[in-house]
Short mmCIF file of C-alpha atoms in Angstrom, two decimals:
data_model
loop_
_atom_site.label_atom_id
_atom_site.label_comp_id
_atom_site.label_asym_id
_atom_site.label_seq_id
_atom_site.Cartn_x
_atom_site.Cartn_y
_atom_site.Cartn_z
CA MET W 276 23.90 -35.50 -4.16
CA PRO W 277 24.68 -38.51 -6.31
CA GLY W 278 22.87 -41.62 -5.14
CA SER W 279 20.92 -39.79 -2.45
CA SER W 280 17.22 -40.32 -2.19
CA GLY W 281 16.83 -36.87 -0.64
CA PRO W 282 15.47 -35.97 2.80
CA GLN W 283 11.87 -36.55 3.63
CA ARG W 284 9.83 -34.22 5.76
CA ARG W 285 7.91 -34.73 8.91
CA GLY W 286 4.17 -34.42 9.11
CA THR W 287 2.45 -32.17 11.64
CA ARG W 288 -0.76 -32.17 13.59
CA GLY W 289 -3.40 -29.96 12.10
CA THR W 290 -5.19 -28.24 14.97
CA ALA W 291 -4.95 -24.57 15.88
CA ALA W 292 -4.03 -25.61 19.41
CA HIS W 293 -0.66 -26.65 18.10
CA SER W 294 0.10 -23.42 16.24
CA THR W 295 2.70 -22.27 18.74
CA ALA W 296 4.58 -25.54 18.48
CA LEU W 297 4.38 -25.37 14.72
CA CYS W 298 5.81 -21.85 14.75
CA TRP W 299 8.73 -23.02 16.87
CA ALA W 300 9.50 -25.97 14.63
CA GLY W 301 8.30 -24.21 11.49
CA GLY W 302 9.90 -23.62 8.17
CA ARG W 303 9.38 -27.10 6.76
CA SER W 304 7.47 -27.06 3.52
CA ALA W 305 5.18 -29.95 4.43
CA GLN W 306 4.15 -28.17 7.59
CA ARG W 307 3.37 -25.00 5.69
CA ARG W 308 1.17 -26.90 3.26
CA ARG W 309 -0.78 -28.55 6.04
CA ARG W 310 -1.33 -25.55 8.29
CA THR W 311 -4.90 -24.34 8.61
CA SER W 312 -5.72 -20.64 8.27
CA PRO W 313 -5.87 -20.12 12.07
CA GLU W 314 -2.45 -21.72 12.41
CA MET W 315 -0.94 -19.53 9.72
CA ALA W 316 -2.55 -16.46 11.23
CA ALA W 317 -1.17 -17.32 14.65
CA CYS W 318 2.28 -17.71 13.15
CA LEU W 319 2.11 -14.43 11.22
CA LEU W 320 0.80 -12.51 14.21
CA LYS W 321 3.96 -13.19 16.17
CA THR W 322 5.98 -10.07 16.88
CA SER W 323 7.54 -8.47 13.83
CA SER W 324 10.60 -7.57 15.87
CA MET W 325 13.28 -10.19 16.40
CA SER W 326 11.65 -13.01 18.37
CA ILE W 327 13.24 -15.15 21.04
CA ARG W 328 13.66 -18.10 18.68
CA THR W 329 15.23 -15.84 16.03
CA LYS W 330 17.72 -14.61 18.62
CA LEU W 331 18.46 -18.19 19.63
CA LEU W 332 19.17 -19.07 16.02
CA HIS W 333 21.43 -16.16 15.11
CA GLN W 334 23.10 -14.85 18.23
CA THR W 335 26.21 -16.81 19.09
CA GLY W 336 26.59 -18.36 22.50
CA LEU W 337 22.87 -18.62 23.27
CA SER W 338 21.56 -21.98 24.44
CA LEU W 339 18.20 -23.72 24.39
CA TYR W 340 18.09 -24.19 28.16
CA ASN W 341 18.87 -21.98 31.12
CA THR W 342 17.97 -21.74 34.81
CA SER W 343 14.32 -21.09 33.96
CA HIS W 344 14.25 -24.68 32.63
CA GLY W 345 15.96 -26.02 35.75
CA PHE W 346 19.28 -26.22 33.91
CA HIS W 347 22.35 -25.14 35.89
CA GLU W 348 25.26 -25.37 33.49
CA GLU W 349 28.06 -24.79 35.99
CA GLU W 350 26.82 -27.63 38.20
CA VAL W 351 26.74 -29.97 35.21
CA LYS W 352 30.26 -28.92 34.21
CA LYS W 353 31.58 -29.75 37.69
CA LYS W 354 30.12 -33.24 37.47
CA LEU W 355 31.45 -33.86 33.97
CA GLN W 356 34.92 -32.73 35.02
CA GLN W 357 35.11 -35.80 37.23
CA PHE W 358 35.29 -38.12 34.21
CA PRO W 359 38.56 -37.57 32.32
CA GLY W 360 39.84 -39.28 29.19
CA GLY W 361 40.29 -38.45 25.54
CA SER W 362 40.11 -35.05 23.90
CA ILE W 363 38.32 -33.00 21.26
CA ASP W 364 40.86 -31.60 18.82
CA LEU W 365 40.26 -28.71 16.42
CA GLN W 366 42.37 -27.79 13.42
CA LYS W 367 41.48 -24.61 11.51
CA ASP W 368 43.01 -24.44 8.04
CA ASP W 369 43.68 -21.35 5.94
CA ASN W 370 41.21 -22.56 3.31
CA GLY W 371 38.35 -21.99 5.76
CA ILE W 372 37.78 -25.67 6.63
CA GLY W 373 37.94 -26.76 10.25
CA ILE W 374 38.55 -30.38 11.23
CA LEU W 375 37.03 -31.45 14.55
CA THR W 376 38.37 -34.79 15.78
CA LEU W 377 36.84 -36.97 18.50
CA ASN W 378 39.95 -38.46 20.04
CA ASN W 379 39.54 -41.33 22.51
CA PRO W 380 40.54 -44.36 20.41
CA SER W 381 41.02 -46.81 23.32
CA LYS W 382 37.24 -46.54 23.87
CA ARG W 383 36.18 -46.19 20.23
CA ASN W 384 36.09 -42.42 20.72
CA ALA W 385 33.38 -42.62 23.38
CA PHE W 386 32.64 -39.28 25.02
CA SER W 387 34.08 -38.85 28.50
CA GLY W 388 32.79 -36.02 30.66
CA VAL W 389 35.87 -33.94 29.86
CA MET W 390 35.32 -34.50 26.13
CA MET W 391 31.78 -33.16 26.46
CA LEU W 392 33.17 -30.04 28.10
CA GLN W 393 35.84 -29.68 25.43
CA LEU W 394 33.25 -30.06 22.69
CA LEU W 395 31.40 -27.04 24.07
CA GLU W 396 34.67 -25.09 24.16
CA LYS W 397 35.43 -25.97 20.53
CA VAL W 398 31.92 -25.04 19.38
CA THR W 399 32.33 -21.68 21.10
CA GLU W 400 35.67 -21.23 19.32
CA LEU W 401 34.05 -22.06 15.98
CA GLU W 402 31.25 -19.59 16.63
CA ASN W 403 33.90 -16.88 16.77
CA TRP W 404 35.90 -18.07 13.73
CA THR W 405 34.84 -15.41 11.24
CA GLU W 406 37.13 -16.73 8.49
CA GLY W 407 35.57 -20.20 8.63
CA LYS W 408 33.38 -21.62 5.88
CA GLY W 409 33.23 -25.37 6.47
CA LEU W 410 33.67 -28.04 9.13
CA ILE W 411 34.46 -31.75 9.00
CA VAL W 412 33.73 -33.84 12.10
CA ARG W 413 35.56 -37.15 12.35
CA GLY W 414 36.78 -39.73 14.82
CA ALA W 415 40.39 -40.72 15.46
CA LYS W 416 41.85 -44.04 14.29
CA ASN W 417 39.27 -44.79 11.62
CA THR W 418 36.16 -44.96 13.80
CA PHE W 419 33.65 -42.22 14.52
CA SER W 420 32.29 -42.64 18.05
CA SER W 421 30.59 -45.22 20.24
CA GLY W 422 28.61 -42.59 22.16
CA SER W 423 28.98 -41.93 25.89
CA ASP W 424 31.67 -43.46 28.07
CA LEU W 425 29.84 -46.01 30.23
CA ASN W 426 31.84 -45.00 33.32
CA ALA W 427 30.19 -41.59 33.21
CA VAL W 428 26.80 -43.08 32.36
CA LYS W 429 26.90 -45.39 35.38
CA ALA W 430 27.99 -42.64 37.76
CA LEU W 431 25.35 -40.20 36.52
CA GLY W 432 22.57 -42.66 37.23
CA THR W 433 19.65 -40.59 38.54
CA PRO W 434 16.84 -39.23 36.35
CA GLU W 435 17.94 -35.72 37.37
CA ASP W 436 21.46 -36.42 36.16
CA GLY W 437 20.14 -37.84 32.90
CA VAL W 438 17.97 -34.80 32.17
CA ALA W 439 20.79 -32.39 33.04
CA LEU W 440 23.19 -34.23 30.72
CA CYS W 441 20.48 -34.29 28.04
CA MET W 442 20.08 -30.51 28.23
CA PHE W 443 23.83 -29.95 28.20
CA MET W 444 24.41 -32.01 25.06
CA GLN W 445 21.29 -30.70 23.31
CA ASN W 446 22.58 -27.18 23.95
CA THR W 447 26.02 -28.01 22.55
CA LEU W 448 24.90 -29.92 19.45
CA THR W 449 22.21 -27.37 18.61
CA ARG W 450 24.85 -24.66 18.67
CA LEU W 451 27.05 -26.83 16.45
CA MET W 452 24.14 -27.37 14.05
CA ARG W 453 23.55 -23.61 13.87
CA LEU W 454 27.17 -22.70 13.18
CA PRO W 455 27.45 -20.51 10.06
CA LEU W 456 29.69 -23.21 8.61
CA ILE W 457 28.71 -25.94 6.15
CA SER W 458 29.34 -29.04 8.23
CA VAL W 459 30.05 -32.64 7.21
CA ALA W 460 30.24 -35.72 9.42
CA LEU W 461 32.84 -38.18 8.13
CA VAL W 462 31.65 -41.59 9.31
CA GLN W 463 34.44 -44.16 9.47
CA GLY W 464 34.00 -47.42 11.36
CA TRP W 465 31.21 -47.26 13.91
CA ALA W 466 28.85 -44.41 14.82
CA LEU W 467 26.88 -45.84 17.75
CA GLY W 468 24.40 -44.33 20.21
CA GLY W 469 25.47 -40.78 20.92
CA GLY W 470 27.89 -41.05 18.00
CA ALA W 471 24.94 -41.69 15.69
CA GLU W 472 23.13 -38.74 17.27
CA PHE W 473 26.14 -36.48 16.74
CA ILE W 474 26.23 -36.98 12.97
CA THR W 475 22.62 -35.78 12.68
CA ALA W 476 23.77 -32.34 13.91
CA CYS W 477 25.85 -31.88 10.75
CA ASP W 478 24.50 -30.56 7.46
CA PHE W 479 25.82 -33.53 5.47
CA ARG W 480 27.09 -37.01 6.18
CA LEU W 481 29.72 -38.97 4.24
CA MET W 482 30.43 -42.62 4.93
CA THR W 483 33.15 -45.10 4.10
CA ARG W 484 31.96 -48.34 2.53
CA GLU W 485 32.48 -50.62 5.57
CA SER W 486 31.09 -48.19 8.17
CA VAL W 487 27.97 -48.73 10.26
CA ILE W 488 25.56 -46.30 11.90
CA ARG W 489 23.36 -47.63 14.68
CA PHE W 490 21.05 -45.97 17.20
CA VAL W 491 21.35 -48.53 20.00
CA HIS W 492 19.40 -46.57 22.60
CA LYS W 493 16.46 -48.99 22.78
CA GLU W 494 18.85 -51.79 23.69
CA MET W 495 20.06 -49.62 26.59
CA GLY W 496 16.54 -49.01 27.86
CA ILE W 497 16.49 -45.32 26.89
CA ILE W 498 15.78 -43.07 23.92
CA PRO W 499 18.15 -40.66 22.16
CA SER W 500 18.90 -37.76 24.49
CA TRP W 501 21.23 -35.50 22.50
CA GLY W 502 18.52 -34.36 20.07
CA GLY W 503 19.18 -37.25 17.70
CA ALA W 504 15.62 -38.53 17.31
CA THR W 505 14.27 -35.09 16.43
CA ARG W 506 17.00 -34.43 13.89
CA LEU W 507 16.79 -37.95 12.45
CA ALA W 508 13.08 -37.51 11.73
CA GLU W 509 13.93 -34.27 9.94
CA ILE W 510 16.58 -35.99 7.83
CA ILE W 511 14.86 -39.24 6.78
CA GLY W 512 11.20 -38.66 7.71
CA SER W 513 9.27 -39.79 10.78
CA LYS W 514 8.29 -43.26 9.51
CA GLN W 515 11.80 -44.26 8.56
CA ALA W 516 13.17 -42.71 11.77
CA LEU W 517 10.75 -44.81 13.82
CA LYS W 518 11.93 -47.96 12.04
CA VAL W 519 15.58 -47.10 12.55
CA LEU W 520 15.11 -46.28 16.25
CA SER W 521 12.66 -48.97 17.28
CA GLY W 522 14.51 -51.65 15.33
CA ALA W 523 17.94 -50.46 16.49
CA LEU W 524 18.82 -51.11 12.85
CA LYS W 525 22.38 -51.44 11.65
CA LEU W 526 22.70 -48.96 8.81
CA ASP W 527 25.47 -50.06 6.50
CA SER W 528 26.59 -47.67 3.79
CA LYS W 529 24.14 -48.99 1.20
CA LEU W 530 21.09 -48.79 3.46
CA ALA W 531 22.12 -45.41 4.88
CA LEU W 532 22.47 -44.02 1.35
CA ASN W 533 19.08 -45.42 0.28
CA LEU W 534 17.39 -43.88 3.33
CA GLY W 535 18.95 -40.49 2.66
CA MET W 536 20.84 -40.73 5.93
CA VAL W 537 24.15 -40.11 4.16
CA ASP W 538 24.87 -38.03 1.09
CA GLU W 539 27.66 -40.07 -0.45
CA VAL W 540 29.69 -43.23 0.10
CA LEU W 541 33.41 -42.56 -0.26
CA GLN W 542 35.73 -44.63 -2.43
CA SER W 543 38.49 -45.10 0.14
CA SER W 544 38.29 -46.58 3.63
CA ASP W 545 41.80 -45.47 4.53
CA GLU W 546 41.76 -42.89 7.31
CA THR W 547 43.95 -40.36 5.53
CA GLU W 548 42.53 -40.86 2.04
CA SER W 549 38.91 -40.68 3.17
CA LEU W 550 39.62 -37.40 4.94
CA LYS W 551 41.08 -36.04 1.69
CA GLU W 552 37.95 -37.18 -0.15
CA ALA W 553 35.76 -35.47 2.42
CA GLN W 554 37.74 -32.25 2.08
CA GLU W 555 37.40 -32.34 -1.71
CA TRP W 556 33.67 -33.05 -1.42
CA LEU W 557 33.13 -30.16 0.97
CA ASN W 558 35.34 -27.80 -1.02
CA GLN W 559 32.85 -27.70 -3.91
CA PHE W 560 30.30 -26.01 -1.62
CA ILE W 561 32.53 -23.44 0.08
CA GLN W 562 34.04 -21.69 -2.93
CA GLY W 563 33.62 -17.95 -2.40
CA PRO W 564 34.03 -15.30 0.28
CA PRO W 565 33.38 -16.42 3.88
CA GLU W 566 30.70 -13.77 4.42
CA VAL W 567 28.64 -15.15 1.52
CA ILE W 568 28.98 -18.83 2.49
CA ARG W 569 28.14 -18.03 6.12
CA ALA W 570 25.11 -15.97 5.12
CA LEU W 571 23.85 -18.80 2.92
CA LYS W 572 24.08 -21.25 5.83
CA LYS W 573 22.24 -18.83 8.13
CA THR W 574 19.49 -18.35 5.55
CA VAL W 575 18.91 -22.08 5.14
CA SER W 576 18.96 -22.60 8.92
CA SER W 577 16.31 -19.90 9.25
CA GLY W 578 14.13 -21.54 6.63
CA LYS W 579 14.36 -24.83 8.50
CA GLU W 580 13.76 -23.60 12.02
CA LEU W 581 11.71 -20.40 11.86
CA CYS W 582 8.20 -19.47 10.78
CA PHE W 583 7.92 -18.43 7.15
CA GLN W 584 7.63 -14.70 7.87
CA GLU W 585 10.55 -14.73 10.30
CA ALA W 586 12.70 -16.67 7.84
CA LEU W 587 11.95 -14.07 5.15
CA GLN W 588 12.87 -11.27 7.55
CA THR W 589 16.15 -13.02 8.35
CA GLU W 590 16.87 -13.39 4.63
CA ARG W 591 16.16 -9.68 4.18
CA ASP W 592 18.55 -8.76 6.99
CA LEU W 593 21.30 -10.97 5.59
CA VAL W 594 20.87 -9.49 2.10
CA GLY W 595 21.52 -6.09 3.67
CA THR W 596 24.91 -7.28 4.90
CA LEU W 597 26.00 -8.38 1.40
CA TRP W 598 24.29 -6.14 -1.17
CA GLY W 599 26.78 -3.57 -2.43
CA GLY W 600 29.54 -5.22 -0.44
CA PRO W 601 33.00 -6.13 -1.77
CA ALA W 602 32.03 -9.60 -3.03
CA ASN W 603 28.90 -8.28 -4.73
CA LEU W 604 30.67 -5.36 -6.41
CA GLU W 605 33.55 -7.57 -7.56
CA ALA W 606 31.14 -10.07 -9.11
CA ILE W 607 29.27 -7.29 -10.94
CA ALA W 608 32.54 -5.87 -12.26
CA ARG W 609 33.50 -9.27 -13.67
CA LYS W 610 30.27 -9.33 -15.70
CA GLY W 611 30.12 -13.07 -15.24
CA LYS W 612 28.05 -15.14 -17.66
CA PHE W 613 26.29 -18.08 -16.03
CA CYS W 614 24.40 -19.50 -19.02
CA LYS W 615 27.37 -21.23 -20.58
#
């Protein structure tokens, strides 16, 4: 993207004892280069049939955590229901772009418990939107989100509550990240704490000139708990992520662009105009049939999250859904010339 420094990659530890962890997080080119032969062998000797992590990646509705991890989703939902306020709004347009709006402007779009529940509902709806190709996530009234509503944070004050909420939001945002839609976070105003974590779950990030991203978790005596630290290290590299997190740095649009945190700084700061800009920016990447765009997103997600062999197998399976299909046959009939 113009002006982007490009994402950096995380390093990995080089002992065979960590091969399983590498397989789970695998797919990153730097990791593949640094793996020893025993590590690569361990990765390749995983079952050739669809593995658990492959199922997690490609079957809709599956979550990272369940009762075997001590996670009881229905109990968490009952607790979150006690904290009303705001809403998560979803608009699905005929052009295949969805617009997900965090709507709690009186609290800078902070997430109430009910909003967390509604976010899961909207992600589930998007998982089943077969005509969809792209998604824009934004906040109402020209600000993105200030994270969690402090009323809920104070009430859910035990370590057990914190871990349960962590697993709930990691589940939800991982499912959002894995949607077969090309997703863009539109950062207007502030993206603080959990709001900063949220934008890392999108494929791309656009920012208005006066906006600020800040991971304030250290100042609150905690660390990111919605998966934000892990995804941030993937986006900008572990060294820069450590600086951003430990310094609780304010990332203005210039610094965020230089770090590779955002892909482009928009011309307009007006709420309506910046949304139009974001739609135009996204539109260049979603031209084509939904089944092709969705398969491309799934292929890239596989390359990022799976071991090399499993990612290739996923690519093979996706090719089988498209080769000789309507879009493929139509393109061949057009006899398109691409070297113009």
